[in-house]
Each structure stands twice: as structure tokens, then as C-alpha cells.
Amino acid sequence: MKEKIFLSFGLILVLFLSGCTLPWFKPALPTYKDDAVTIEDYAVSSTEPYAGSSVTIKFLVQNNIEDKIENIEVNFFDLSGFSFQSLDCGPNSKQVDKTCFFSLDSLDYQPIKITLLAPSKNVITAPISFSVSFYVKYTIKSKRSVMIPVVDGVIKTEPESSFLVSEQKRGPVRVDFDFPIKRVRKEDNREIVERWVVAGEPFETKITFSHTGTLADVQPINISGDSIRIQLNRITYATPLPCDFNPLTGSSTKNIILLSTSERKVLSCNFNAPDTTYPEYLAELSIEYTYAYTFIKKETFTVKPAIF
């Protein structure tokens, strides 16, 4: 019996040390962020290099969403007074001059390292500051849907089903839907807003885009109209009432512009649920959109005269 107990304990110890997860050990859940791509573990060899010496900047580019991100670009576009020595873009990447191109699976990361040469001692006679800048750019696709209760207005004047909005896919730009409010009721000191539509009666829907990212120095976001698509199920366009979507293609007739002085965040359209066959049913509206996202990182160096 003692031998069996000893063997059992030894087996558990081996499993634990080998990294196997036993049923009562729950692994940590992954953490997703609206900042789809971030810079992590950023490090500089020295921010006060001597003239003519080498400095390195290294960091990880992290994918923080559920989906793979294709065609991530890291471009060291401004080296100021520094000279380019080398760039290591990491595995499974493509390098063109001072730019790295790669893709990242969900929660994966890419190591980047650049080596630069500070201005020579002939140039630096007193401490001078220089800024090195690079940008990270990527393209991301997102989608959101809404389920809308429809009543015929005769047999049923209010629905039993609920107005439902799908979860927003992670990313720095989200959409929200604004449908007509049919009723506001109170329950346990809470206001509950209820939305539905009546078949055969046109209704206006507003779709608002907003920036939810938290990074600094993000460039203006321009989402072209042809990359914004609407899909309708059991509802139609209420022509000739105004609409920001092309009824033939489903694409937006206007661009969305965020983080700009010429901002446009809202698209609107009038729809109709024409089917009066059923007392109640659910209609669906979905929005898909693709956009490029760019943020800039700047590092300032103070180059000191050489002491030799």
C-alpha cells in the first residue's frame, strides 16, 4: 500500500513539473483588448548616447484580438540625425529597407530590433536632441449585428421577443445602432428602453462609429464607403426616403472619418419591414467594415560629445 501511495504522489509530482494541467488547475484566460495591436516590452539601450556610438531600440508587436491580423507594417520613417545600421524584423517577416511586414495570430507577438549610429563627434560639440520615429500600421475587419422585433400592429402591437445587439468584435473602432424607442419602462428603479418596429411603417436607423482605442498619436481613420457593407434580412430600404447606403450594392455612399477636424461618424438610412404575414418575427441588420489603423511612436535621444 505504501508503495502505491508513493507511486501516486510521484506521478502527480512529475505531471506538475512537466507542465501538465490537472483537472483542478484552471489555466489563465487570455486577455483581449480594443487596442488590437500594441507595442510591448519596449527598451532602448541608451537615451543619452555618445557621438558616433550605436544605440538599439527593441520591442514586441502584440496582437490582442481573437482573429489573425494580416499585413502588419512597422516603418522607421524618420531617423533624424542617426544613421541606419541594421534591422531585425523577427521570424516569418519581410523586410524592405527600414520597414518590416508580417502577420500575427491571436495573442501572438513579433520581436523587432533596430540598430542606429549616432551622429559623429565632428557634428556633436554640445549635447543635442534628436527624435527617431516609426509607425505601426495594420488593416482590420469588424462586424456587428442587431435583431429587431417586428409586429404586425393588428394581432400584436408589442413584441414578446427582445431587441438584441451582438457583441462588438475587438478592435479600436466600434459601431452602435440607434433605433426608434417605442417605450421606456421602469423596473427596480431602472429605466428599460424597449425598441421594435411595426410592419409596413418606415423607420430610421442611425449607425454611429466611434474610436475606442487608448493609444497615443493615432492617425486620422478614414473608412471608405465601399469598405462599409450593410446586410438586411426581412427588412428592405424604404425608398425614396433618405439613405446613406446604395440599395444595389449595400455599400455606404459616404466615408467615415474619425480623429480628424473633418469628422463624420454617423450613417443613417430609412428601412421598412414589409412582411405582414406573421404577428411577430425578428428582422436582422448587419454592418461589416474594414479599415486601416496607424499609430506613431517617437523616441528622443540626447547625443553627447565623445569623451575620447
PDB file of C-alpha atoms in Angstrom:
ATOM      1  CA  MET A   1       0.000   0.000   0.000  1.00  0.00           C
ATOM      2  CA  LYS A   2       2.824   2.407   0.910  1.00  0.00           C
ATOM      3  CA  GLU A   3       4.462   1.743  -2.469  1.00  0.00           C
ATOM      4  CA  LYS A   4       1.196   2.569  -4.290  1.00  0.00           C
ATOM      5  CA  ILE A   5       0.806   5.808  -2.353  1.00  0.00           C
ATOM      6  CA  PHE A   6       4.415   6.732  -3.076  1.00  0.00           C
ATOM      7  CA  LEU A   7       3.996   5.990  -6.800  1.00  0.00           C
ATOM      8  CA  SER A   8       0.782   8.054  -6.991  1.00  0.00           C
ATOM      9  CA  PHE A   9       2.439  11.015  -5.311  1.00  0.00           C
ATOM     10  CA  GLY A  10       5.449  10.674  -7.612  1.00  0.00           C
ATOM     11  CA  LEU A  11       3.214  10.625 -10.705  1.00  0.00           C
ATOM     12  CA  ILE A  12       1.412  13.805  -9.604  1.00  0.00           C
ATOM     13  CA  LEU A  13       4.779  15.477  -8.967  1.00  0.00           C
ATOM     14  CA  VAL A  14       6.067  14.505 -12.429  1.00  0.00           C
ATOM     15  CA  LEU A  15       2.902  15.809 -14.096  1.00  0.00           C
ATOM     16  CA  PHE A  16       3.148  19.071 -12.190  1.00  0.00           C
ATOM     17  CA  LEU A  17       6.824  19.624 -13.019  1.00  0.00           C
ATOM     18  CA  SER A  18       6.305  18.703 -16.679  1.00  0.00           C
ATOM     19  CA  GLY A  19       3.691  21.442 -17.082  1.00  0.00           C
ATOM     20  CA  CYS A  20       0.645  19.174 -17.490  1.00  0.00           C
ATOM     21  CA  THR A  21      -2.600  20.719 -16.273  1.00  0.00           C
ATOM     22  CA  LEU A  22      -4.560  18.651 -13.823  1.00  0.00           C
ATOM     23  CA  PRO A  23      -8.363  18.951 -13.774  1.00  0.00           C
ATOM     24  CA  TRP A  24      -8.437  21.224 -10.718  1.00  0.00           C
ATOM     25  CA  PHE A  25      -5.824  23.642 -12.132  1.00  0.00           C
ATOM     26  CA  LYS A  26      -7.586  26.208 -14.348  1.00  0.00           C
ATOM     27  CA  PRO A  27      -5.328  27.905 -16.917  1.00  0.00           C
ATOM     28  CA  ALA A  28      -5.405  31.703 -17.075  1.00  0.00           C
ATOM     29  CA  LEU A  29      -7.815  33.053 -19.647  1.00  0.00           C
ATOM     30  CA  PRO A  30      -6.352  35.174 -22.481  1.00  0.00           C
ATOM     31  CA  THR A  31      -6.853  38.920 -22.258  1.00  0.00           C
ATOM     32  CA  TYR A  32      -8.172  40.732 -25.321  1.00  0.00           C
ATOM     33  CA  LYS A  33      -8.070  44.491 -25.900  1.00  0.00           C
ATOM     34  CA  ASP A  34      -9.706  47.018 -28.199  1.00  0.00           C
ATOM     35  CA  ASP A  35      -6.160  48.152 -28.961  1.00  0.00           C
ATOM     36  CA  ALA A  36      -5.753  45.348 -31.486  1.00  0.00           C
ATOM     37  CA  VAL A  37      -2.008  45.862 -31.915  1.00  0.00           C
ATOM     38  CA  THR A  38       0.267  47.282 -29.230  1.00  0.00           C
ATOM     39  CA  ILE A  39       3.961  47.712 -28.531  1.00  0.00           C
ATOM     40  CA  GLU A  40       5.148  45.722 -25.528  1.00  0.00           C
ATOM     41  CA  ASP A  41       8.480  45.292 -23.698  1.00  0.00           C
ATOM     42  CA  TYR A  42       9.863  48.447 -25.304  1.00  0.00           C
ATOM     43  CA  ALA A  43      13.525  49.085 -24.487  1.00  0.00           C
ATOM     44  CA  VAL A  44      16.319  51.432 -25.598  1.00  0.00           C
ATOM     45  CA  SER A  45      19.986  50.723 -24.979  1.00  0.00           C
ATOM     46  CA  SER A  46      20.647  54.377 -24.073  1.00  0.00           C
ATOM     47  CA  THR A  47      18.752  57.649 -24.470  1.00  0.00           C
ATOM     48  CA  GLU A  48      21.972  59.644 -23.974  1.00  0.00           C
ATOM     49  CA  PRO A  49      24.478  58.040 -26.343  1.00  0.00           C
ATOM     50  CA  TYR A  50      27.862  59.488 -27.130  1.00  0.00           C
ATOM     51  CA  ALA A  51      28.589  60.835 -30.594  1.00  0.00           C
ATOM     52  CA  GLY A  52      29.453  58.048 -33.046  1.00  0.00           C
ATOM     53  CA  SER A  53      28.185  55.236 -30.799  1.00  0.00           C
ATOM     54  CA  SER A  54      25.499  52.664 -31.581  1.00  0.00           C
ATOM     55  CA  VAL A  55      22.057  52.511 -29.987  1.00  0.00           C
ATOM     56  CA  THR A  56      19.359  49.882 -30.255  1.00  0.00           C
ATOM     57  CA  ILE A  57      15.583  50.052 -29.976  1.00  0.00           C
ATOM     58  CA  LYS A  58      13.806  46.767 -29.434  1.00  0.00           C
ATOM     59  CA  PHE A  59      10.210  45.832 -28.671  1.00  0.00           C
ATOM     60  CA  LEU A  60       7.447  43.323 -29.281  1.00  0.00           C
ATOM     61  CA  VAL A  61       4.459  43.936 -31.539  1.00  0.00           C
ATOM     62  CA  GLN A  62       1.486  42.174 -29.902  1.00  0.00           C
ATOM     63  CA  ASN A  63      -1.840  41.023 -31.407  1.00  0.00           C
ATOM     64  CA  ASN A  64      -4.528  41.490 -28.741  1.00  0.00           C
ATOM     65  CA  ILE A  65      -7.686  40.319 -30.536  1.00  0.00           C
ATOM     66  CA  GLU A  66      -9.348  36.995 -31.314  1.00  0.00           C
ATOM     67  CA  ASP A  67      -8.531  36.985 -35.036  1.00  0.00           C
ATOM     68  CA  LYS A  68      -5.341  36.822 -37.054  1.00  0.00           C
ATOM     69  CA  ILE A  69      -4.120  40.213 -38.304  1.00  0.00           C
ATOM     70  CA  GLU A  70      -2.565  40.249 -41.752  1.00  0.00           C
ATOM     71  CA  ASN A  71      -0.084  42.712 -43.240  1.00  0.00           C
ATOM     72  CA  ILE A  72       1.178  44.494 -40.142  1.00  0.00           C
ATOM     73  CA  GLU A  73       3.719  47.148 -41.101  1.00  0.00           C
ATOM     74  CA  VAL A  74       6.408  48.698 -38.897  1.00  0.00           C
ATOM     75  CA  ASN A  75       8.138  51.587 -40.661  1.00  0.00           C
ATOM     76  CA  PHE A  76      11.063  53.567 -39.234  1.00  0.00           C
ATOM     77  CA  PHE A  77      10.302  56.624 -41.366  1.00  0.00           C
ATOM     78  CA  ASP A  78      12.339  59.292 -39.534  1.00  0.00           C
ATOM     79  CA  LEU A  79      15.815  58.605 -38.167  1.00  0.00           C
ATOM     80  CA  SER A  80      16.636  62.303 -37.705  1.00  0.00           C
ATOM     81  CA  GLY A  81      20.431  62.667 -37.465  1.00  0.00           C
ATOM     82  CA  PHE A  82      21.047  58.960 -36.851  1.00  0.00           C
ATOM     83  CA  SER A  83      22.420  56.560 -39.479  1.00  0.00           C
ATOM     84  CA  PHE A  84      20.784  53.223 -40.181  1.00  0.00           C
ATOM     85  CA  GLN A  85      22.905  50.174 -39.325  1.00  0.00           C
ATOM     86  CA  SER A  86      20.622  47.126 -39.183  1.00  0.00           C
ATOM     87  CA  LEU A  87      17.031  45.978 -38.694  1.00  0.00           C
ATOM     88  CA  ASP A  88      15.881  42.600 -37.391  1.00  0.00           C
ATOM     89  CA  CYS A  89      12.195  42.070 -38.228  1.00  0.00           C
ATOM     90  CA  GLY A  90      11.874  38.719 -36.463  1.00  0.00           C
ATOM     91  CA  PRO A  91      10.796  35.332 -37.853  1.00  0.00           C
ATOM     92  CA  ASN A  92       8.417  34.857 -40.803  1.00  0.00           C
ATOM     93  CA  SER A  93       8.692  38.501 -41.813  1.00  0.00           C
ATOM     94  CA  LYS A  94       9.614  40.512 -44.873  1.00  0.00           C
ATOM     95  CA  GLN A  95      11.967  43.476 -44.749  1.00  0.00           C
ATOM     96  CA  VAL A  96      12.048  46.282 -47.321  1.00  0.00           C
ATOM     97  CA  ASP A  97      14.668  48.916 -46.472  1.00  0.00           C
ATOM     98  CA  LYS A  98      13.681  50.194 -42.985  1.00  0.00           C
ATOM     99  CA  THR A  99      10.219  48.563 -42.959  1.00  0.00           C
ATOM    100  CA  CYS A 100       9.022  45.221 -41.564  1.00  0.00           C
ATOM    101  CA  PHE A 101       5.970  43.319 -42.856  1.00  0.00           C
ATOM    102  CA  PHE A 102       4.423  40.343 -41.054  1.00  0.00           C
ATOM    103  CA  SER A 103       1.191  38.735 -39.819  1.00  0.00           C
ATOM    104  CA  LEU A 104       0.242  37.731 -36.278  1.00  0.00           C
ATOM    105  CA  ASP A 105      -2.085  35.061 -34.946  1.00  0.00           C
ATOM    106  CA  SER A 106      -4.309  35.840 -31.976  1.00  0.00           C
ATOM    107  CA  LEU A 107      -2.260  36.827 -28.880  1.00  0.00           C
ATOM    108  CA  ASP A 108       0.989  36.230 -30.783  1.00  0.00           C
ATOM    109  CA  TYR A 109       3.870  38.708 -30.911  1.00  0.00           C
ATOM    110  CA  GLN A 110       6.735  39.726 -33.199  1.00  0.00           C
ATOM    111  CA  PRO A 111      10.178  40.881 -31.930  1.00  0.00           C
ATOM    112  CA  ILE A 112      11.644  43.951 -33.667  1.00  0.00           C
ATOM    113  CA  LYS A 113      15.145  45.350 -33.200  1.00  0.00           C
ATOM    114  CA  ILE A 114      16.815  48.265 -34.966  1.00  0.00           C
ATOM    115  CA  THR A 115      20.409  49.416 -34.522  1.00  0.00           C
ATOM    116  CA  LEU A 116      21.341  53.028 -35.265  1.00  0.00           C
ATOM    117  CA  LEU A 117      24.544  55.038 -35.279  1.00  0.00           C
ATOM    118  CA  ALA A 118      24.543  58.405 -33.505  1.00  0.00           C
ATOM    119  CA  PRO A 119      25.911  61.474 -35.348  1.00  0.00           C
ATOM    120  CA  SER A 120      29.692  61.670 -35.428  1.00  0.00           C
ATOM    121  CA  LYS A 121      31.866  63.592 -32.972  1.00  0.00           C
ATOM    122  CA  ASN A 122      32.621  66.135 -35.697  1.00  0.00           C
ATOM    123  CA  VAL A 123      28.942  67.135 -35.634  1.00  0.00           C
ATOM    124  CA  ILE A 124      28.267  66.940 -31.887  1.00  0.00           C
ATOM    125  CA  THR A 125      30.167  69.597 -29.954  1.00  0.00           C
ATOM    126  CA  ALA A 126      27.473  70.019 -27.285  1.00  0.00           C
ATOM    127  CA  PRO A 127      24.523  67.818 -26.228  1.00  0.00           C
ATOM    128  CA  ILE A 128      21.867  67.860 -28.992  1.00  0.00           C
ATOM    129  CA  SER A 129      18.469  66.159 -29.010  1.00  0.00           C
ATOM    130  CA  PHE A 130      17.274  64.039 -31.937  1.00  0.00           C
ATOM    131  CA  SER A 131      13.963  62.198 -32.374  1.00  0.00           C
ATOM    132  CA  VAL A 132      13.595  58.822 -34.059  1.00  0.00           C
ATOM    133  CA  SER A 133      10.062  57.956 -35.195  1.00  0.00           C
ATOM    134  CA  PHE A 134       8.334  54.856 -36.511  1.00  0.00           C
ATOM    135  CA  TYR A 135       4.752  53.901 -37.177  1.00  0.00           C
ATOM    136  CA  VAL A 136       2.788  50.685 -36.798  1.00  0.00           C
ATOM    137  CA  LYS A 137       0.051  50.171 -39.388  1.00  0.00           C
ATOM    138  CA  TYR A 138      -2.416  47.332 -39.902  1.00  0.00           C
ATOM    139  CA  THR A 139      -5.768  46.568 -41.504  1.00  0.00           C
ATOM    140  CA  ILE A 140      -8.622  45.058 -39.541  1.00  0.00           C
ATOM    141  CA  LYS A 141     -12.162  43.871 -40.326  1.00  0.00           C
ATOM    142  CA  SER A 142     -15.082  44.069 -37.923  1.00  0.00           C
ATOM    143  CA  LYS A 143     -18.785  43.287 -37.814  1.00  0.00           C
ATOM    144  CA  ARG A 144     -21.834  43.917 -35.665  1.00  0.00           C
ATOM    145  CA  SER A 145     -25.466  42.865 -35.981  1.00  0.00           C
ATOM    146  CA  VAL A 146     -28.811  43.741 -34.471  1.00  0.00           C
ATOM    147  CA  MET A 147     -32.011  41.691 -34.202  1.00  0.00           C
ATOM    148  CA  ILE A 148     -35.175  43.810 -34.423  1.00  0.00           C
ATOM    149  CA  PRO A 149     -38.597  42.628 -33.221  1.00  0.00           C
ATOM    150  CA  VAL A 150     -41.318  43.270 -35.833  1.00  0.00           C
ATOM    151  CA  VAL A 151     -45.053  43.173 -35.039  1.00  0.00           C
ATOM    152  CA  ASP A 152     -47.939  43.371 -37.499  1.00  0.00           C
ATOM    153  CA  GLY A 153     -49.680  46.109 -35.485  1.00  0.00           C
ATOM    154  CA  VAL A 154     -53.019  44.258 -35.595  1.00  0.00           C
ATOM    155  CA  ILE A 155     -52.784  40.904 -33.862  1.00  0.00           C
ATOM    156  CA  LYS A 156     -49.758  42.122 -31.939  1.00  0.00           C
ATOM    157  CA  THR A 157     -48.992  45.719 -31.061  1.00  0.00           C
ATOM    158  CA  GLU A 158     -45.937  44.942 -28.941  1.00  0.00           C
ATOM    159  CA  PRO A 159     -43.457  42.073 -29.155  1.00  0.00           C
ATOM    160  CA  GLU A 160     -42.641  39.215 -26.850  1.00  0.00           C
ATOM    161  CA  SER A 161     -39.102  38.975 -28.227  1.00  0.00           C
ATOM    162  CA  SER A 162     -36.362  41.467 -27.333  1.00  0.00           C
ATOM    163  CA  PHE A 163     -34.236  43.905 -29.305  1.00  0.00           C
ATOM    164  CA  LEU A 164     -30.755  42.328 -29.354  1.00  0.00           C
ATOM    165  CA  VAL A 165     -27.365  43.707 -30.362  1.00  0.00           C
ATOM    166  CA  SER A 166     -24.449  41.350 -30.933  1.00  0.00           C
ATOM    167  CA  GLU A 167     -21.155  41.695 -29.122  1.00  0.00           C
ATOM    168  CA  GLN A 168     -18.730  44.035 -30.848  1.00  0.00           C
ATOM    169  CA  LYS A 169     -15.642  42.311 -32.192  1.00  0.00           C
ATOM    170  CA  ARG A 170     -12.477  43.601 -30.529  1.00  0.00           C
ATOM    171  CA  GLY A 171     -10.799  46.491 -32.292  1.00  0.00           C
ATOM    172  CA  PRO A 172     -10.187  50.242 -31.918  1.00  0.00           C
ATOM    173  CA  VAL A 173     -13.306  51.233 -33.923  1.00  0.00           C
ATOM    174  CA  ARG A 174     -16.819  50.115 -32.912  1.00  0.00           C
ATOM    175  CA  VAL A 175     -20.332  50.732 -34.207  1.00  0.00           C
ATOM    176  CA  ASP A 176     -23.563  51.346 -32.301  1.00  0.00           C
ATOM    177  CA  PHE A 177     -27.141  51.324 -33.553  1.00  0.00           C
ATOM    178  CA  ASP A 178     -29.811  53.904 -32.811  1.00  0.00           C
ATOM    179  CA  PHE A 179     -33.353  52.661 -33.483  1.00  0.00           C
ATOM    180  CA  PRO A 180     -36.628  54.418 -32.630  1.00  0.00           C
ATOM    181  CA  ILE A 181     -37.678  53.974 -28.996  1.00  0.00           C
ATOM    182  CA  LYS A 182     -41.164  52.528 -28.575  1.00  0.00           C
ATOM    183  CA  ARG A 183     -41.377  52.554 -24.802  1.00  0.00           C
ATOM    184  CA  VAL A 184     -39.383  53.299 -21.638  1.00  0.00           C
ATOM    185  CA  ARG A 185     -40.471  51.406 -18.554  1.00  0.00           C
ATOM    186  CA  LYS A 186     -39.143  51.296 -15.012  1.00  0.00           C
ATOM    187  CA  GLU A 187     -38.146  48.132 -13.221  1.00  0.00           C
ATOM    188  CA  ASP A 188     -36.455  48.129  -9.798  1.00  0.00           C
ATOM    189  CA  ASN A 189     -35.533  51.814 -10.173  1.00  0.00           C
ATOM    190  CA  ARG A 190     -34.003  51.102 -13.576  1.00  0.00           C
ATOM    191  CA  GLU A 191     -35.138  52.540 -16.868  1.00  0.00           C
ATOM    192  CA  ILE A 192     -35.524  49.862 -19.554  1.00  0.00           C
ATOM    193  CA  VAL A 193     -35.644  51.114 -23.120  1.00  0.00           C
ATOM    194  CA  GLU A 194     -37.657  48.935 -25.495  1.00  0.00           C
ATOM    195  CA  ARG A 195     -37.363  49.076 -29.256  1.00  0.00           C
ATOM    196  CA  TRP A 196     -39.359  47.398 -32.004  1.00  0.00           C
ATOM    197  CA  VAL A 197     -40.894  48.253 -35.374  1.00  0.00           C
ATOM    198  CA  VAL A 198     -44.332  47.822 -36.916  1.00  0.00           C
ATOM    199  CA  ALA A 199     -44.511  46.038 -40.266  1.00  0.00           C
ATOM    200  CA  GLY A 200     -45.222  48.394 -43.139  1.00  0.00           C
ATOM    201  CA  GLU A 201     -44.157  51.519 -41.238  1.00  0.00           C
ATOM    202  CA  PRO A 202     -40.803  53.073 -42.304  1.00  0.00           C
ATOM    203  CA  PHE A 203     -38.256  53.664 -39.553  1.00  0.00           C
ATOM    204  CA  GLU A 204     -34.909  55.456 -39.442  1.00  0.00           C
ATOM    205  CA  THR A 205     -31.748  53.808 -38.184  1.00  0.00           C
ATOM    206  CA  LYS A 206     -28.546  55.628 -37.306  1.00  0.00           C
ATOM    207  CA  ILE A 207     -25.202  53.808 -37.235  1.00  0.00           C
ATOM    208  CA  THR A 208     -22.506  55.576 -35.223  1.00  0.00           C
ATOM    209  CA  PHE A 209     -18.796  54.797 -35.487  1.00  0.00           C
ATOM    210  CA  SER A 210     -16.520  55.619 -32.559  1.00  0.00           C
ATOM    211  CA  HIS A 211     -12.853  55.268 -31.654  1.00  0.00           C
ATOM    212  CA  THR A 212     -12.313  53.094 -28.581  1.00  0.00           C
ATOM    213  CA  GLY A 213      -8.537  52.768 -28.748  1.00  0.00           C
ATOM    214  CA  THR A 214      -6.349  54.131 -25.956  1.00  0.00           C
ATOM    215  CA  LEU A 215      -3.008  54.593 -27.724  1.00  0.00           C
ATOM    216  CA  ALA A 216      -1.353  57.971 -28.238  1.00  0.00           C
ATOM    217  CA  ASP A 217      -0.560  59.614 -31.576  1.00  0.00           C
ATOM    218  CA  VAL A 218      -3.131  57.675 -33.607  1.00  0.00           C
ATOM    219  CA  GLN A 219      -3.501  58.985 -37.152  1.00  0.00           C
ATOM    220  CA  PRO A 220      -6.912  60.017 -38.603  1.00  0.00           C
ATOM    221  CA  ILE A 221      -9.013  56.985 -39.522  1.00  0.00           C
ATOM    222  CA  ASN A 222     -10.659  57.083 -42.949  1.00  0.00           C
ATOM    223  CA  ILE A 223     -13.076  54.217 -43.597  1.00  0.00           C
ATOM    224  CA  SER A 224     -14.034  54.369 -47.255  1.00  0.00           C
ATOM    225  CA  GLY A 225     -17.681  53.897 -48.154  1.00  0.00           C
ATOM    226  CA  ASP A 226     -17.016  50.859 -50.348  1.00  0.00           C
ATOM    227  CA  SER A 227     -15.463  49.052 -47.354  1.00  0.00           C
ATOM    228  CA  ILE A 228     -18.639  49.518 -45.277  1.00  0.00           C
ATOM    229  CA  ARG A 229     -21.324  46.977 -46.181  1.00  0.00           C
ATOM    230  CA  ILE A 230     -24.816  46.529 -44.826  1.00  0.00           C
ATOM    231  CA  GLN A 231     -26.763  43.243 -44.954  1.00  0.00           C
ATOM    232  CA  LEU A 232     -30.536  43.061 -44.447  1.00  0.00           C
ATOM    233  CA  ASN A 233     -32.708  40.104 -43.536  1.00  0.00           C
ATOM    234  CA  ARG A 234     -36.500  40.528 -43.622  1.00  0.00           C
ATOM    235  CA  ILE A 235     -36.230  44.307 -43.938  1.00  0.00           C
ATOM    236  CA  THR A 236     -35.795  46.485 -47.040  1.00  0.00           C
ATOM    237  CA  TYR A 237     -34.809  50.025 -47.953  1.00  0.00           C
ATOM    238  CA  ALA A 238     -37.715  52.458 -47.577  1.00  0.00           C
ATOM    239  CA  THR A 239     -37.201  54.227 -50.897  1.00  0.00           C
ATOM    240  CA  PRO A 240     -37.452  57.083 -51.747  1.00  0.00           C
ATOM    241  CA  LEU A 241     -36.709  58.121 -48.154  1.00  0.00           C
ATOM    242  CA  PRO A 242     -33.083  59.215 -47.437  1.00  0.00           C
ATOM    243  CA  CYS A 243     -30.406  56.537 -47.065  1.00  0.00           C
ATOM    244  CA  ASP A 244     -26.598  56.588 -46.866  1.00  0.00           C
ATOM    245  CA  PHE A 245     -26.360  53.136 -48.464  1.00  0.00           C
ATOM    246  CA  ASN A 246     -26.549  52.050 -52.076  1.00  0.00           C
ATOM    247  CA  PRO A 247     -29.601  49.724 -52.352  1.00  0.00           C
ATOM    248  CA  LEU A 248     -27.974  47.768 -55.200  1.00  0.00           C
ATOM    249  CA  THR A 249     -24.568  47.081 -53.629  1.00  0.00           C
ATOM    250  CA  GLY A 250     -25.230  47.547 -49.906  1.00  0.00           C
ATOM    251  CA  SER A 251     -22.127  49.735 -49.594  1.00  0.00           C
ATOM    252  CA  SER A 252     -22.074  53.150 -47.948  1.00  0.00           C
ATOM    253  CA  THR A 253     -22.260  56.239 -50.140  1.00  0.00           C
ATOM    254  CA  LYS A 254     -20.232  58.214 -47.578  1.00  0.00           C
ATOM    255  CA  ASN A 255     -16.854  57.781 -45.939  1.00  0.00           C
ATOM    256  CA  ILE A 256     -16.437  57.617 -42.174  1.00  0.00           C
ATOM    257  CA  ILE A 257     -13.684  59.873 -40.814  1.00  0.00           C
ATOM    258  CA  LEU A 258     -12.546  59.687 -37.180  1.00  0.00           C
ATOM    259  CA  LEU A 259      -9.907  61.626 -35.206  1.00  0.00           C
ATOM    260  CA  SER A 260      -9.967  64.460 -37.720  1.00  0.00           C
ATOM    261  CA  THR A 261     -11.231  68.038 -37.851  1.00  0.00           C
ATOM    262  CA  SER A 262     -13.477  66.957 -40.752  1.00  0.00           C
ATOM    263  CA  GLU A 263     -15.027  64.145 -38.725  1.00  0.00           C
ATOM    264  CA  ARG A 264     -18.023  62.151 -39.959  1.00  0.00           C
ATOM    265  CA  LYS A 265     -19.192  59.458 -37.540  1.00  0.00           C
ATOM    266  CA  VAL A 266     -22.820  58.710 -38.402  1.00  0.00           C
ATOM    267  CA  LEU A 267     -24.568  56.933 -41.265  1.00  0.00           C
ATOM    268  CA  SER A 268     -28.361  56.878 -41.438  1.00  0.00           C
ATOM    269  CA  CYS A 269     -30.967  55.102 -43.522  1.00  0.00           C
ATOM    270  CA  ASN A 270     -34.726  54.549 -43.606  1.00  0.00           C
ATOM    271  CA  PHE A 271     -35.931  50.943 -43.693  1.00  0.00           C
ATOM    272  CA  ASN A 272     -39.187  49.046 -43.777  1.00  0.00           C
ATOM    273  CA  ALA A 273     -40.260  45.587 -42.640  1.00  0.00           C
ATOM    274  CA  PRO A 274     -42.876  44.865 -45.321  1.00  0.00           C
ATOM    275  CA  ASP A 275     -43.907  41.331 -44.323  1.00  0.00           C
ATOM    276  CA  THR A 276     -47.295  41.375 -42.555  1.00  0.00           C
ATOM    277  CA  THR A 277     -47.860  37.609 -42.814  1.00  0.00           C
ATOM    278  CA  TYR A 278     -46.867  36.902 -39.219  1.00  0.00           C
ATOM    279  CA  PRO A 279     -47.985  38.632 -35.999  1.00  0.00           C
ATOM    280  CA  GLU A 280     -44.348  38.804 -34.863  1.00  0.00           C
ATOM    281  CA  TYR A 281     -40.926  37.962 -36.220  1.00  0.00           C
ATOM    282  CA  LEU A 282     -37.290  39.044 -35.962  1.00  0.00           C
ATOM    283  CA  ALA A 283     -35.502  41.012 -38.665  1.00  0.00           C
ATOM    284  CA  GLU A 284     -31.731  41.406 -38.831  1.00  0.00           C
ATOM    285  CA  LEU A 285     -29.373  44.204 -39.852  1.00  0.00           C
ATOM    286  CA  SER A 286     -25.586  43.671 -40.016  1.00  0.00           C
ATOM    287  CA  ILE A 287     -22.691  46.027 -40.656  1.00  0.00           C
ATOM    288  CA  GLU A 288     -19.267  44.888 -41.863  1.00  0.00           C
ATOM    289  CA  TYR A 289     -16.391  47.334 -42.223  1.00  0.00           C
ATOM    290  CA  THR A 290     -12.664  47.236 -42.940  1.00  0.00           C
ATOM    291  CA  TYR A 291     -10.211  49.967 -42.012  1.00  0.00           C
ATOM    292  CA  ALA A 292      -6.518  50.780 -41.736  1.00  0.00           C
ATOM    293  CA  TYR A 293      -5.171  51.867 -38.365  1.00  0.00           C
ATOM    294  CA  THR A 294      -1.874  53.686 -37.799  1.00  0.00           C
ATOM    295  CA  PHE A 295      -0.131  54.957 -34.676  1.00  0.00           C
ATOM    296  CA  ILE A 296       3.272  56.604 -34.281  1.00  0.00           C
ATOM    297  CA  LYS A 297       5.940  56.030 -31.655  1.00  0.00           C
ATOM    298  CA  LYS A 298       8.685  58.606 -31.101  1.00  0.00           C
ATOM    299  CA  GLU A 299      11.912  58.247 -29.132  1.00  0.00           C
ATOM    300  CA  THR A 300      14.081  61.247 -28.213  1.00  0.00           C
ATOM    301  CA  PHE A 301      17.838  60.878 -27.802  1.00  0.00           C
ATOM    302  CA  THR A 302      20.255  63.418 -26.368  1.00  0.00           C
ATOM    303  CA  VAL A 303      23.575  62.851 -28.105  1.00  0.00           C
ATOM    304  CA  LYS A 304      26.582  63.924 -26.035  1.00  0.00           C
ATOM    305  CA  PRO A 305      30.054  64.858 -27.314  1.00  0.00           C
ATOM    306  CA  ALA A 306      32.528  61.996 -27.384  1.00  0.00           C
ATOM    307  CA  ILE A 307      34.917  61.961 -24.465  1.00  0.00           C
ATOM    308  CA  PHE A 308      37.781  60.400 -26.362  1.00  0.00           C
TER     309      PHE A 308
END
